[in-house]
Coordinates of C-alpha atoms in Angstrom, one line a residue:
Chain G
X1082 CA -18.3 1.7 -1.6
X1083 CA -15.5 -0.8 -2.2
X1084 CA -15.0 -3.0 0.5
X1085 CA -11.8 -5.1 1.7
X1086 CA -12.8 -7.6 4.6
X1087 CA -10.0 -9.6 6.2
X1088 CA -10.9 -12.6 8.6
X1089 CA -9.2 -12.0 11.2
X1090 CA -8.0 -8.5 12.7
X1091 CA -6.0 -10.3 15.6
X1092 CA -4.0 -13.4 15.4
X1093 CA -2.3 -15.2 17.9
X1094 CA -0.3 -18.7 16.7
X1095 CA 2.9 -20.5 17.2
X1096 CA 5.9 -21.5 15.5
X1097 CA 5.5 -24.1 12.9
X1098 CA 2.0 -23.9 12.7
X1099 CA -0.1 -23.6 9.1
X1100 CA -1.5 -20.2 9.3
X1101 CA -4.1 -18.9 6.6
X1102 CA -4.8 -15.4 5.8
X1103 CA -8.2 -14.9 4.4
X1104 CA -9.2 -11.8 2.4
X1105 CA -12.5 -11.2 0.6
X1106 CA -13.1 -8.2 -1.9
X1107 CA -17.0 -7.4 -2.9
X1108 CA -15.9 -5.3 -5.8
X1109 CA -15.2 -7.8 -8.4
X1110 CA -11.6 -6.2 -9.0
X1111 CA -9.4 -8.8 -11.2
X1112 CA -5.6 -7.9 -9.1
X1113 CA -5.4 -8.7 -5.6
X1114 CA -2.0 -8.3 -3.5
X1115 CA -1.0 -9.2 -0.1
X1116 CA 1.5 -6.8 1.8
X1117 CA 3.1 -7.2 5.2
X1118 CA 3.7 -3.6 7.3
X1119 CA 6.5 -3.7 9.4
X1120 CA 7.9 -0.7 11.5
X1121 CA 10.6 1.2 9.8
X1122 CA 10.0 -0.8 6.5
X1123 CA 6.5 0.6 5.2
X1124 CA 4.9 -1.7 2.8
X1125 CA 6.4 -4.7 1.3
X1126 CA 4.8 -6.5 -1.6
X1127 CA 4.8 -10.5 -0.7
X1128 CA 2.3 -11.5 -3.5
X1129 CA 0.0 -10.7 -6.1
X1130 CA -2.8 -12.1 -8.4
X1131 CA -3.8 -9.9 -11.3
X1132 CA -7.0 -13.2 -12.2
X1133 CA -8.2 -16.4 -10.6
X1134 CA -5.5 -18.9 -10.2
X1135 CA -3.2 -16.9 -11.7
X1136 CA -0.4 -15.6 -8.7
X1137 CA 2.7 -13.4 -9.1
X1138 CA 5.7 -13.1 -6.7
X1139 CA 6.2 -9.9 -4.9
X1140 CA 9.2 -8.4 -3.1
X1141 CA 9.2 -10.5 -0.4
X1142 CA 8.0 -14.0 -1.3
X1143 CA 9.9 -16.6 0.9
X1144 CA 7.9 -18.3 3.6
X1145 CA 4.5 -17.6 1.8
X1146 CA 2.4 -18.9 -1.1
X1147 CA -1.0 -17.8 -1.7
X1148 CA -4.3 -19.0 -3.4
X1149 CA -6.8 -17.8 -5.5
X1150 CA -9.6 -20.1 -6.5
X1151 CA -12.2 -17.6 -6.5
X1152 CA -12.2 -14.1 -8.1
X1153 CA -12.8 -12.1 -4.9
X1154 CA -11.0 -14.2 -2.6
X1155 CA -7.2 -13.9 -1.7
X1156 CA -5.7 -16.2 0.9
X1157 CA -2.3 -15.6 2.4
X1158 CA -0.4 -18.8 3.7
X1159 CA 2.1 -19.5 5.8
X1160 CA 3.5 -22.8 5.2
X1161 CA 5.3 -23.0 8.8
X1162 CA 5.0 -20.1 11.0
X1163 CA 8.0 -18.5 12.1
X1164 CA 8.7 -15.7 14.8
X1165 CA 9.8 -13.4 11.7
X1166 CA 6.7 -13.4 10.5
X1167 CA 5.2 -11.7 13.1
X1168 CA 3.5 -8.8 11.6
X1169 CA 1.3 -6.6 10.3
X1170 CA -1.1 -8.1 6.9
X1171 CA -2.8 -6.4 4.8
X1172 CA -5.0 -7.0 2.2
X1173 CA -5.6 -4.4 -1.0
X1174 CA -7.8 -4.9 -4.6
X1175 CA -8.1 -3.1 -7.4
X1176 CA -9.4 -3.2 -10.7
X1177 CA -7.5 -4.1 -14.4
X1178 CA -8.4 -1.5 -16.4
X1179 CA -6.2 1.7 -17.0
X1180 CA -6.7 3.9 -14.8
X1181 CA -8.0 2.3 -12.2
X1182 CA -5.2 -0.4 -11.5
X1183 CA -3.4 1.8 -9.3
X1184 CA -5.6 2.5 -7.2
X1185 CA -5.5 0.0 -4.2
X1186 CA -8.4 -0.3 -2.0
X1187 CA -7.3 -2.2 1.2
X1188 CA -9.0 -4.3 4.1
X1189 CA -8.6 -3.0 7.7
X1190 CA -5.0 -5.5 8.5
X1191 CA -4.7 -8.7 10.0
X1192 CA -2.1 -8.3 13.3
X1193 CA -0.4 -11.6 13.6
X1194 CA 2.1 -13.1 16.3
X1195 CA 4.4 -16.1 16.1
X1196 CA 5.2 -17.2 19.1
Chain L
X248 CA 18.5 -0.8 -2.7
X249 CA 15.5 1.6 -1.9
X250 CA 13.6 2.5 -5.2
X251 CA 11.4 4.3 -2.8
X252 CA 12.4 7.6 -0.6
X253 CA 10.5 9.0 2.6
X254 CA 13.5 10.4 4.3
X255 CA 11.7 11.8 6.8
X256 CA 9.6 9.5 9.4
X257 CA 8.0 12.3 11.3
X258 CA 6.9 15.7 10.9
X259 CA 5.0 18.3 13.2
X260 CA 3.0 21.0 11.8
X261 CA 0.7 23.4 13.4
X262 CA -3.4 23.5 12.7
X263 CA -3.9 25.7 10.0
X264 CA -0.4 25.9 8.3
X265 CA 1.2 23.7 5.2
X266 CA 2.5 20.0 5.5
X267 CA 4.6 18.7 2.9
X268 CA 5.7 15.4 2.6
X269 CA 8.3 14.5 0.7
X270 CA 9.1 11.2 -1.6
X271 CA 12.1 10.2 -4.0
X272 CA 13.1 8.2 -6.4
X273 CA 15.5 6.2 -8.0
X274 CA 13.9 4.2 -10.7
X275 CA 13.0 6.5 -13.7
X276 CA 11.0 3.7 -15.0
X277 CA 8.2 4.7 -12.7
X278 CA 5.5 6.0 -14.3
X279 CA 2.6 6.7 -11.6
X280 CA 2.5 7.5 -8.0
X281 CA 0.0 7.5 -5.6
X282 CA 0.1 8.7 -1.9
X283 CA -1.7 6.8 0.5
X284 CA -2.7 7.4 4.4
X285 CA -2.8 5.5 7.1
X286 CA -4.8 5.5 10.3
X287 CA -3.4 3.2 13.0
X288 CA -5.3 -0.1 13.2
X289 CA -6.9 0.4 9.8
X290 CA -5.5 0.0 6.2
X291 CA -4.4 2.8 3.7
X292 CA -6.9 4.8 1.8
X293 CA -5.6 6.1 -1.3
X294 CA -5.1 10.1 -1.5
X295 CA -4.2 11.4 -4.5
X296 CA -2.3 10.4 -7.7
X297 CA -0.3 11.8 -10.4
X298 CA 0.9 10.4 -13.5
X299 CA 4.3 10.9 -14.8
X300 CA 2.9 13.3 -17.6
X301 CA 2.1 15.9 -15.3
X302 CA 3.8 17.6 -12.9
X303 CA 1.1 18.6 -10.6
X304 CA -2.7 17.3 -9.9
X305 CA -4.9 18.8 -7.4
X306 CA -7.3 17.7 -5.2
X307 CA -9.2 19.7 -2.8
X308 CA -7.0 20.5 0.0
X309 CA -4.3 17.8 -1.4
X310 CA -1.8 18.7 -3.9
X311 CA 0.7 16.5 -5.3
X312 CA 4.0 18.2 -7.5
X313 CA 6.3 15.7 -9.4
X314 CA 9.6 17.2 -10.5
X315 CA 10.8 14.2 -13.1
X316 CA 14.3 15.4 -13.4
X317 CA 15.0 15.5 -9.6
X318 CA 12.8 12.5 -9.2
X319 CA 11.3 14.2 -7.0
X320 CA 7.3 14.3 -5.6
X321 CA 5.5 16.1 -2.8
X322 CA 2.5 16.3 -0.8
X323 CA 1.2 19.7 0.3
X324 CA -1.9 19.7 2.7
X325 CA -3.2 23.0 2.8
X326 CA -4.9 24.1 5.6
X327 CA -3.2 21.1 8.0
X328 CA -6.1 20.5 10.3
X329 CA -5.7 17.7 13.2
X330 CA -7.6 14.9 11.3
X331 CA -4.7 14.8 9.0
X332 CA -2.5 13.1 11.4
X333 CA -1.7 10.0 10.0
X334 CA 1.1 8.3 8.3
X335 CA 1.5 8.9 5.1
X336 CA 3.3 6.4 2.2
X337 CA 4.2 7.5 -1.1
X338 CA 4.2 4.7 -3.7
X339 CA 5.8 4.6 -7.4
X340 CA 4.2 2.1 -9.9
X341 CA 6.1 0.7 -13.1
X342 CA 3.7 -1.4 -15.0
X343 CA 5.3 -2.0 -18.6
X344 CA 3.9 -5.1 -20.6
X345 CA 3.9 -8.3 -18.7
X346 CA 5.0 -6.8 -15.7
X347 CA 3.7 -4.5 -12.5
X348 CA 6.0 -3.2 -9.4
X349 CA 4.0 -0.8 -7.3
X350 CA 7.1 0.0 -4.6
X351 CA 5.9 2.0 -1.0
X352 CA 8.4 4.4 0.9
X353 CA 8.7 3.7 4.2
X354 CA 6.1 6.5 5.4
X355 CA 6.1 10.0 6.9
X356 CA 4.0 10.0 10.3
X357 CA 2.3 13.8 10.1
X358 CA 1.2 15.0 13.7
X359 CA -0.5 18.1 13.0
X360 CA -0.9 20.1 16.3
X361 CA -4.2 22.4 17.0

């Protein structure tokens, strides 16, 4: 079974602050992507990595940067925390090869709130 | 601008009957959609997929129909049964060389009703 941890399911911080997103896939899949869930808005893309070290913007970009140093670990970072940010995060792998690609697995969500 | 369409956030259906969920589309550059659901306070699972090639793929319960000239796709559940209440996204991938855009509708929240 593929699984998608994420390190924190509940977040609490305040404006300004550095906030980091962890996100650790056991399935040795090459892309990883973070997306933010917002109501009314469904899934927005914010950033992906398709290898280590190698990131790619998504939809949604501004007020984020990401990290990939190892091949089954994704971190989400938020520079300076702001009250927009408040949201839902989640988490998804999957692997390179055709036919499998699109097929996201995803971790359980990270709920975060700027205050 | 929307390259993703679930123009309808809720539906109800009764235990036992059809859902459908429907999706459009604007970009005709997408070549693969997948449908994904979503139980609150856990992540998506993926559900079914189709590629553009075909205009139907079957899963179990879960059928998927893609009408390429309307842009068009839809989910049918067939028998509903209440552990199919969830919300459901429809996504559209493009992924030509050098480049992937996997876009997600906004979601259809099914309440299926025993």
């Amino acid at each position: 079974d593929v699984k998608v941890t994420q390190s924190s399911r509940y977040l609490v911080k305040r404006t300004g602050e550095k906030v980091f997103l962890e996100c650790v896939q056991d399935m040795d899949h090459e892309n990883m992507f973070w997306y933010r869930q917002d109501p009314g808005l469904g899934l927005r893309l914010i950033y992906f990595s398709y290898d280590v070290k190698m990131k790619e913007k998504g939809d949604i970009p501004e007020g984020y940067s990401v990290s990939r140093e190892k091949k089954e670990r994704f971190s989400l970072i938020l520079e300076s925390a702001s009250t927009n940010q408040t949201s839902m995060y989640l988490c998804a792998s999957s692997w390179a090869l055709p036919g499998f690609r699109e097929t996201q697995y995803f971790g359980p969500g990270t709920r975060l709130l700027v205050l | 601008d929307q390259q993703v369409k679930q123009n309808s956030p809720s539906l109800s259906v009764q235990e036992g009957r059809i859902s459908i969920l429907n999706c459009d589309y604007t970009n005709s550059m997408f070549d693969y959609f997948l449908w994904y659901k979503k139980y609150p306070a856990e992540g998506p699972t993926f559900l079914i997929s189709i590629s553009s090639i075909k205009d139907k793929n079957e899963d179990g319960r879960f059928t998927v129909f893609l009408n390429k000239s309307a842009k068009h796709l839809s989910l049918h559940i067939v028998p509903s049964q209440p552990g199919d209440s969830a919300v459901y996204f429809c996504a559209a991938l493009y992924s030509g060389a050098g480049s992937y855009q996997l876009t997600f509708g906004k979601g259809t929240k099914l309440s299926v009703i025993p």
